[in-house]
mmCIF file of C-alpha atoms in Angstrom:
data_model
loop_
_atom_site.group_PDB
_atom_site.id
_atom_site.type_symbol
_atom_site.label_atom_id
_atom_site.label_comp_id
_atom_site.label_asym_id
_atom_site.label_seq_id
_atom_site.Cartn_x
_atom_site.Cartn_y
_atom_site.Cartn_z
ATOM 1 C CA MET A 1 15.668 -21.009 7.655
ATOM 2 C CA ASP A 2 13.600 -21.338 10.831
ATOM 3 C CA ASN A 3 11.606 -18.412 9.661
ATOM 4 C CA ASN A 4 10.812 -20.163 6.359
ATOM 5 C CA CYS A 5 9.668 -23.297 8.193
ATOM 6 C CA ASN A 6 7.395 -21.277 10.453
ATOM 7 C CA THR A 7 5.861 -19.566 7.469
ATOM 8 C CA LEU A 8 5.220 -22.911 5.794
ATOM 9 C CA ASP A 9 3.796 -24.373 9.007
ATOM 10 C CA SER A 10 1.343 -21.562 9.443
ATOM 11 C CA ALA A 11 0.397 -21.696 5.760
ATOM 12 C CA PHE A 12 -0.339 -25.453 6.056
ATOM 13 C CA HIS A 13 -2.250 -24.880 9.272
ATOM 14 C CA ALA A 14 -4.261 -22.146 7.597
ATOM 15 C CA LEU A 15 -5.114 -24.398 4.650
ATOM 16 C CA ALA A 16 -6.040 -27.393 6.823
ATOM 17 C CA ASP A 17 -9.520 -25.971 7.310
ATOM 18 C CA PRO A 18 -12.244 -26.261 4.608
ATOM 19 C CA THR A 19 -13.685 -22.789 5.281
ATOM 20 C CA ARG A 20 -10.280 -21.189 4.882
ATOM 21 C CA ARG A 21 -9.565 -23.202 1.728
ATOM 22 C CA ALA A 22 -12.844 -21.980 0.277
ATOM 23 C CA VAL A 23 -11.900 -18.385 1.107
ATOM 24 C CA ILE A 24 -8.545 -18.769 -0.651
ATOM 25 C CA GLN A 25 -10.286 -20.283 -3.659
ATOM 26 C CA GLN A 26 -12.726 -17.381 -3.801
ATOM 27 C CA LEU A 27 -9.916 -14.805 -3.493
ATOM 28 C CA GLY A 28 -8.116 -16.505 -6.369
ATOM 29 C CA LYS A 29 -10.776 -14.935 -8.596
ATOM 30 C CA GLY A 30 -9.992 -11.445 -7.269
ATOM 31 C CA SER A 31 -10.207 -9.377 -4.121
ATOM 32 C CA ALA A 32 -13.458 -9.449 -2.118
ATOM 33 C CA THR A 33 -14.962 -7.856 0.961
ATOM 34 C CA VAL A 34 -15.340 -9.826 4.199
ATOM 35 C CA SER A 35 -19.126 -9.849 3.854
ATOM 36 C CA GLU A 36 -18.908 -11.199 0.307
ATOM 37 C CA LEU A 37 -16.547 -13.903 1.522
ATOM 38 C CA ALA A 38 -18.741 -14.759 4.529
ATOM 39 C CA ALA A 39 -21.987 -14.949 2.527
ATOM 40 C CA PRO A 40 -21.794 -18.655 1.480
ATOM 41 C CA PHE A 41 -21.152 -19.811 5.073
ATOM 42 C CA ASP A 42 -23.687 -20.374 7.787
ATOM 43 C CA MET A 43 -21.451 -18.868 10.434
ATOM 44 C CA ALA A 44 -21.509 -15.903 12.838
ATOM 45 C CA LEU A 45 -19.323 -13.031 11.666
ATOM 46 C CA PRO A 46 -16.950 -13.159 14.699
ATOM 47 C CA SER A 47 -16.174 -16.840 13.977
ATOM 48 C CA PHE A 48 -15.647 -16.046 10.307
ATOM 49 C CA MET A 49 -13.311 -13.188 11.259
ATOM 50 C CA LYS A 50 -11.190 -15.677 13.213
ATOM 51 C CA HIS A 51 -10.636 -17.635 9.984
ATOM 52 C CA ILE A 52 -9.685 -14.418 8.189
ATOM 53 C CA GLY A 53 -7.274 -13.674 11.046
ATOM 54 C CA VAL A 54 -5.583 -17.083 10.699
ATOM 55 C CA LEU A 55 -5.206 -16.624 6.929
ATOM 56 C CA GLU A 56 -3.797 -13.153 7.401
ATOM 57 C CA SER A 57 -1.216 -14.086 10.024
ATOM 58 C CA SER A 58 -0.114 -17.007 7.832
ATOM 59 C CA GLY A 59 0.801 -14.446 5.183
ATOM 60 C CA LEU A 60 -1.512 -16.033 2.601
ATOM 61 C CA ILE A 61 -3.884 -13.100 2.381
ATOM 62 C CA GLU A 62 -3.971 -9.493 3.395
ATOM 63 C CA SER A 63 -6.839 -7.183 4.144
ATOM 64 C CA ARG A 64 -7.375 -3.472 4.419
ATOM 65 C CA LYS A 65 -10.211 -1.476 5.856
ATOM 66 C CA ILE A 66 -11.608 1.488 3.953
ATOM 67 C CA GLY A 67 -14.391 3.142 5.946
ATOM 68 C CA ARG A 68 -16.459 0.283 7.318
ATOM 69 C CA VAL A 69 -15.579 -2.189 4.589
ATOM 70 C CA ARG A 70 -12.722 -4.660 4.937
ATOM 71 C CA THR A 71 -11.381 -6.016 1.632
ATOM 72 C CA CYS A 72 -9.184 -9.111 1.365
ATOM 73 C CA GLU A 73 -6.854 -10.306 -1.334
ATOM 74 C CA ILE A 74 -4.328 -13.062 -1.911
ATOM 75 C CA LYS A 75 -0.860 -11.828 -1.161
ATOM 76 C CA ALA A 76 0.801 -13.652 -4.021
ATOM 77 C CA LYS A 77 -1.335 -11.632 -6.423
ATOM 78 C CA ARG A 78 -0.213 -8.448 -4.731
ATOM 79 C CA LEU A 79 3.418 -9.519 -4.988
ATOM 80 C CA ALA A 80 2.951 -10.334 -8.657
ATOM 81 C CA ASP A 81 1.407 -6.883 -9.245
ATOM 82 C CA VAL A 82 4.356 -5.195 -7.536
ATOM 83 C CA GLU A 83 6.768 -7.280 -9.603
ATOM 84 C CA LYS A 84 4.945 -6.323 -12.803
ATOM 85 C CA TRP A 85 4.890 -2.637 -11.922
ATOM 86 C CA PHE A 86 8.646 -2.516 -11.301
ATOM 87 C CA ASP A 87 9.182 -4.301 -14.590
ATOM 88 C CA GLU A 88 7.091 -1.655 -16.346
ATOM 89 C CA GLN A 89 8.985 1.153 -14.617
ATOM 90 C CA ARG A 90 12.184 -0.393 -15.921
ATOM 91 C CA LYS A 91 10.759 -0.391 -19.444
ATOM 92 C CA ILE A 92 9.683 3.239 -19.136
ATOM 93 C CA TRP A 93 13.177 4.317 -18.028
ATOM 94 C CA GLU A 94 14.874 2.245 -20.721
ATOM 95 C CA ARG A 95 12.738 3.883 -23.425
ATOM 96 C CA ARG A 96 13.138 7.321 -21.939
ATOM 97 C CA TYR A 97 16.901 6.925 -21.906
ATOM 98 C CA GLU A 98 16.979 5.578 -25.468
ATOM 99 C CA ASN A 99 15.365 8.891 -26.428
ATOM 100 C CA LEU A 100 17.913 10.865 -24.428
ATOM 101 C CA ASP A 101 20.810 8.917 -25.975
ATOM 102 C CA SER A 102 19.621 9.825 -29.463
ATOM 103 C CA LEU A 103 18.863 13.418 -28.490
ATOM 104 C CA LEU A 104 22.418 13.829 -27.148
ATOM 105 C CA ASN A 105 23.813 12.269 -30.336
ATOM 106 C CA GLU A 106 21.774 14.700 -32.377
ATOM 107 C CA LEU A 107 22.898 17.696 -30.316
ATOM 108 C CA ASN A 108 26.543 16.651 -30.551
ATOM 109 C CA GLY A 109 26.230 15.957 -34.280
ATOM 110 C CA ASP A 110 24.860 19.464 -34.797
ATOM 111 C CA LYS A 111 27.709 20.965 -32.817
ATOM 112 C CA ASN A 112 30.333 19.195 -34.935
ATOM 113 C CA GLU A 113 28.906 20.593 -38.150
ATOM 114 C CA TYR A 114 29.748 24.148 -37.162
ATOM 115 C CA MET B 1 26.545 2.827 -30.965
ATOM 116 C CA ASN B 2 25.719 3.309 -27.301
ATOM 117 C CA THR B 3 25.318 -0.317 -26.370
ATOM 118 C CA LYS B 4 28.293 -0.220 -23.991
ATOM 119 C CA LEU B 5 26.821 2.587 -21.895
ATOM 120 C CA GLN B 6 25.919 1.556 -18.361
ATOM 121 C CA PHE B 7 22.258 1.097 -17.414
ATOM 122 C CA ASP B 8 21.272 -0.270 -13.982
ATOM 123 C CA PHE B 9 17.802 -0.518 -12.528
ATOM 124 C CA LEU B 10 17.724 -1.589 -8.880
ATOM 125 C CA VAL B 11 14.706 -2.145 -6.669
ATOM 126 C CA ASP B 12 14.865 -2.171 -2.864
ATOM 127 C CA LYS B 13 11.547 -3.523 -1.653
ATOM 128 C CA GLN B 14 12.469 -3.160 2.031
ATOM 129 C CA LYS B 15 13.097 0.557 1.708
ATOM 130 C CA ASN B 16 10.641 1.159 -1.162
ATOM 131 C CA THR B 17 13.246 2.775 -3.366
ATOM 132 C CA LEU B 18 14.187 2.613 -7.027
ATOM 133 C CA THR B 19 17.744 3.366 -8.117
ATOM 134 C CA ILE B 20 18.440 3.983 -11.792
ATOM 135 C CA LYS B 21 21.963 4.569 -13.098
ATOM 136 C CA LYS B 22 22.659 5.551 -16.682
ATOM 137 C CA GLU B 23 25.782 6.644 -18.486
ATOM 138 C CA PHE B 24 25.579 9.102 -21.389
ATOM 139 C CA ALA B 25 28.160 9.842 -24.079
ATOM 140 C CA ALA B 26 27.997 13.585 -23.466
ATOM 141 C CA SER B 27 29.277 16.239 -21.097
ATOM 142 C CA ARG B 28 27.738 16.773 -17.681
ATOM 143 C CA GLN B 29 26.567 20.255 -18.668
ATOM 144 C CA GLN B 30 24.799 18.917 -21.733
ATOM 145 C CA VAL B 31 23.002 16.133 -19.855
ATOM 146 C CA TRP B 32 22.070 18.594 -17.085
ATOM 147 C CA ASP B 33 20.520 20.864 -19.738
ATOM 148 C CA CYS B 34 18.495 17.966 -21.142
ATOM 149 C CA TYR B 35 17.099 17.331 -17.642
ATOM 150 C CA THR B 36 16.358 20.910 -16.715
ATOM 151 C CA LYS B 37 15.260 22.793 -19.855
ATOM 152 C CA SER B 38 11.686 22.153 -20.878
ATOM 153 C CA GLU B 39 12.305 22.452 -24.640
ATOM 154 C CA LEU B 40 14.831 19.588 -24.303
ATOM 155 C CA LEU B 41 12.754 17.565 -21.789
ATOM 156 C CA ASP B 42 9.888 17.638 -24.293
ATOM 157 C CA LYS B 43 12.130 15.797 -26.760
ATOM 158 C CA TRP B 44 12.944 12.784 -24.578
ATOM 159 C CA PHE B 45 11.022 12.436 -21.336
ATOM 160 C CA ALA B 46 8.054 10.384 -22.553
ATOM 161 C CA PRO B 47 8.801 6.754 -23.481
ATOM 162 C CA LYS B 48 7.857 6.081 -27.119
ATOM 163 C CA PRO B 49 5.208 6.081 -28.505
ATOM 164 C CA LEU B 50 4.098 8.729 -26.009
ATOM 165 C CA THR B 51 5.112 12.369 -26.424
ATOM 166 C CA THR B 52 5.783 15.072 -23.825
ATOM 167 C CA LYS B 53 4.423 18.623 -23.801
ATOM 168 C CA THR B 54 5.385 21.207 -21.204
ATOM 169 C CA SER B 55 2.605 23.372 -19.850
ATOM 170 C CA PHE B 56 4.742 25.339 -17.365
ATOM 171 C CA MET B 57 8.389 25.265 -16.287
ATOM 172 C CA ASN B 58 10.227 27.227 -13.630
ATOM 173 C CA PHE B 59 13.457 25.391 -12.842
ATOM 174 C CA LYS B 60 14.410 26.835 -9.486
ATOM 175 C CA GLU B 61 14.027 25.816 -5.845
ATOM 176 C CA GLY B 62 10.334 26.111 -5.057
ATOM 177 C CA GLY B 63 9.468 26.130 -8.776
ATOM 178 C CA TYR B 64 7.946 23.272 -10.751
ATOM 179 C CA TRP B 65 7.581 21.542 -14.105
ATOM 180 C CA HIS B 66 3.988 20.864 -15.192
ATOM 181 C CA TYR B 67 3.780 18.544 -18.176
ATOM 182 C CA VAL B 68 1.628 16.038 -19.989
ATOM 183 C CA MET B 69 2.484 12.762 -21.657
ATOM 184 C CA ILE B 70 0.180 11.929 -24.559
ATOM 185 C CA ASP B 71 -0.316 8.481 -26.033
ATOM 186 C CA PRO B 72 -1.088 7.830 -29.727
ATOM 187 C CA ASP B 73 -4.839 7.708 -28.980
ATOM 188 C CA GLY B 74 -4.684 11.190 -27.471
ATOM 189 C CA GLN B 75 -5.018 10.002 -23.874
ATOM 190 C CA GLU B 76 -3.280 12.520 -21.566
ATOM 191 C CA TYR B 77 -1.311 11.777 -18.380
ATOM 192 C CA TRP B 78 -0.614 14.965 -16.435
ATOM 193 C CA SER B 79 2.136 15.233 -13.818
ATOM 194 C CA ARG B 80 4.087 17.867 -12.003
ATOM 195 C CA LEU B 81 7.545 17.867 -10.502
ATOM 196 C CA ASP B 82 8.174 20.330 -7.658
ATOM 197 C CA TYR B 83 11.849 21.249 -7.325
ATOM 198 C CA GLU B 84 13.146 21.282 -3.752
ATOM 199 C CA THR B 85 16.938 21.707 -3.924
ATOM 200 C CA ILE B 86 19.156 22.516 -6.912
ATOM 201 C CA THR B 87 22.964 22.414 -7.115
ATOM 202 C CA PRO B 88 23.680 23.259 -10.781
ATOM 203 C CA ILE B 89 25.056 20.459 -12.896
ATOM 204 C CA GLU B 90 25.527 18.246 -9.797
ATOM 205 C CA ASN B 91 22.212 17.406 -8.195
ATOM 206 C CA TYR B 92 18.567 18.248 -7.800
ATOM 207 C CA THR B 93 15.791 16.825 -5.645
ATOM 208 C CA ALA B 94 12.111 17.049 -6.498
ATOM 209 C CA LEU B 95 8.666 15.785 -5.514
ATOM 210 C CA ASP B 96 6.741 13.937 -8.196
ATOM 211 C CA GLY B 97 2.953 14.034 -8.258
ATOM 212 C CA PHE B 98 -0.128 13.236 -10.334
ATOM 213 C CA CYS B 99 -2.208 16.258 -11.237
ATOM 214 C CA ASP B 100 -4.772 17.536 -13.741
ATOM 215 C CA ALA B 101 -4.451 19.870 -16.720
ATOM 216 C CA SER B 102 -4.649 22.903 -14.434
ATOM 217 C CA GLY B 103 -1.723 21.661 -12.337
ATOM 218 C CA ALA B 104 -3.863 20.858 -9.276
ATOM 219 C CA LEU B 105 -2.366 17.834 -7.511
ATOM 220 C CA ASN B 106 -4.433 14.709 -6.925
ATOM 221 C CA PRO B 107 -4.654 14.756 -3.106
ATOM 222 C CA ASP B 108 -5.583 11.064 -2.910
ATOM 223 C CA LEU B 109 -2.307 9.848 -4.338
ATOM 224 C CA PRO B 110 1.016 9.858 -2.501
ATOM 225 C CA ARG B 111 4.000 11.700 -3.977
ATOM 226 C CA SER B 112 7.441 10.234 -4.433
ATOM 227 C CA LYS B 113 10.733 12.028 -3.913
ATOM 228 C CA TRP B 114 13.437 11.983 -6.594
ATOM 229 C CA ASP B 115 17.109 12.600 -5.950
ATOM 230 C CA VAL B 116 19.095 12.999 -9.184
ATOM 231 C CA THR B 117 22.906 13.201 -9.218
ATOM 232 C CA PHE B 118 25.138 13.959 -12.213
ATOM 233 C CA THR B 119 28.817 12.922 -12.142
ATOM 234 C CA GLU B 120 31.645 12.794 -14.697
ATOM 235 C CA LYS B 121 32.891 9.379 -15.667
ATOM 236 C CA SER B 122 35.881 9.351 -18.012
ATOM 237 C CA GLY B 123 34.484 11.981 -20.337
ATOM 238 C CA ASN B 124 30.936 10.677 -20.099
ATOM 239 C CA CYS B 125 28.182 11.681 -17.714
ATOM 240 C CA LEU B 126 26.689 9.273 -15.178
ATOM 241 C CA VAL B 127 23.206 10.057 -13.877
ATOM 242 C CA GLN B 128 21.962 8.371 -10.726
ATOM 243 C CA THR B 129 18.268 8.707 -9.957
ATOM 244 C CA ILE B 130 16.864 7.502 -6.637
ATOM 245 C CA GLY B 131 13.098 7.414 -6.218
ATOM 246 C CA TYR B 132 11.739 7.225 -2.659
ATOM 247 C CA TYR B 133 8.212 6.046 -1.924
ATOM 248 C CA ASN B 134 7.075 6.883 1.612
ATOM 249 C CA SER B 135 5.794 3.444 2.539
ATOM 250 C CA THR B 136 4.750 0.145 1.055
ATOM 251 C CA ARG B 137 1.179 1.416 1.244
ATOM 252 C CA ALA B 138 2.100 4.548 -0.735
ATOM 253 C CA LEU B 139 3.832 2.459 -3.361
ATOM 254 C CA GLU B 140 0.847 0.116 -3.599
ATOM 255 C CA GLN B 141 -1.511 3.039 -4.159
ATOM 256 C CA ILE B 142 0.632 4.221 -7.052
ATOM 257 C CA ILE B 143 0.792 0.684 -8.424
ATOM 258 C CA ASP B 144 -3.004 0.299 -8.234
ATOM 259 C CA MET B 145 -3.415 3.541 -10.128
ATOM 260 C CA GLY B 146 -0.788 2.582 -12.691
ATOM 261 C CA MET B 147 -2.674 -0.649 -13.359
ATOM 262 C CA GLN B 148 -5.762 1.385 -14.178
ATOM 263 C CA ASP B 149 -4.405 4.400 -16.016
ATOM 264 C CA GLY B 150 -3.418 2.512 -19.132
ATOM 265 C CA MET B 151 -0.005 3.984 -19.792
ATOM 266 C CA THR B 152 1.628 0.628 -19.256
ATOM 267 C CA SER B 153 -0.774 -1.038 -21.663
ATOM 268 C CA THR B 154 0.322 1.516 -24.255
ATOM 269 C CA LEU B 155 3.865 0.230 -23.765
ATOM 270 C CA GLU B 156 2.662 -3.351 -24.060
ATOM 271 C CA ARG B 157 0.968 -2.519 -27.365
ATOM 272 C CA LEU B 158 4.225 -1.065 -28.609
ATOM 273 C CA ASP B 159 6.023 -4.275 -27.665
ATOM 274 C CA GLU B 160 3.494 -6.279 -29.666
ATOM 275 C CA LEU B 161 3.900 -3.933 -32.620
ATOM 276 C CA LEU B 162 7.686 -4.285 -32.526
ATOM 277 C CA VAL B 163 7.364 -8.080 -32.516
ATOM 278 C CA THR B 164 4.991 -7.927 -35.492
ATOM 279 C CA LEU B 165 7.316 -5.623 -37.407
ATOM 280 C CA ALA B 166 10.323 -7.822 -36.645
ATOM 281 C CA GLN B 167 8.518 -10.821 -38.137
ATOM 282 C CA LYS B 168 7.915 -9.093 -41.462
#
């Protein structure tokens, strides 16, 4: 319960700032690198990184560094992707097992004929 | 006919595991054979409308199954399953991996471990499959690839087709 409130608090705090709101808006269109996100702002990179840090610790976005490039994305999108993938895995197993059910029926049917 | 047979699909996002339980109206030996003989695997392992073709199979500890799933457009999805431990008709564990047509594993993608247990349940056979992904990061890499590789969209197309057919 407390934990939920803290998460909400930090999310509201994160969104109270216009720069951070703009970043969230931009990420809503898809993941982007920190330099892409920083481009529209007249701001030194260390200051911009502080905003990214606030968004990240609020749980609204996440970032990962590959080589020298840091890419950010909205976490809800990531969660939705994970949700979708599990749903598709479920479908794959359901279909696979439908096949196995009919194969076993077939094999048992054959056996009964002899 | 088999609508009463158990099917459970459980996701544990904390531990990054998938648990799938399925009951079959057949003996344990028969279901075990379907899981471990390539000529039988080829008949069921790919979800429709994909088909399975075995390229190589050596079902023993340290051996592997190298196979391809082919969609109706001819797109191929190669995988291999390396068998680690085998206790006949009870359990096997294996490492899943994405590879190419030669069987060479894709080193950039993580592998998942599968633990498959076969038990008798009042004349039927219950199969429990647990899939372990090393970390959230490993799982995410597989998800990212899955989003790109198109196999899932093949399944979506099938869903659309089934809806269309049902309307006729």
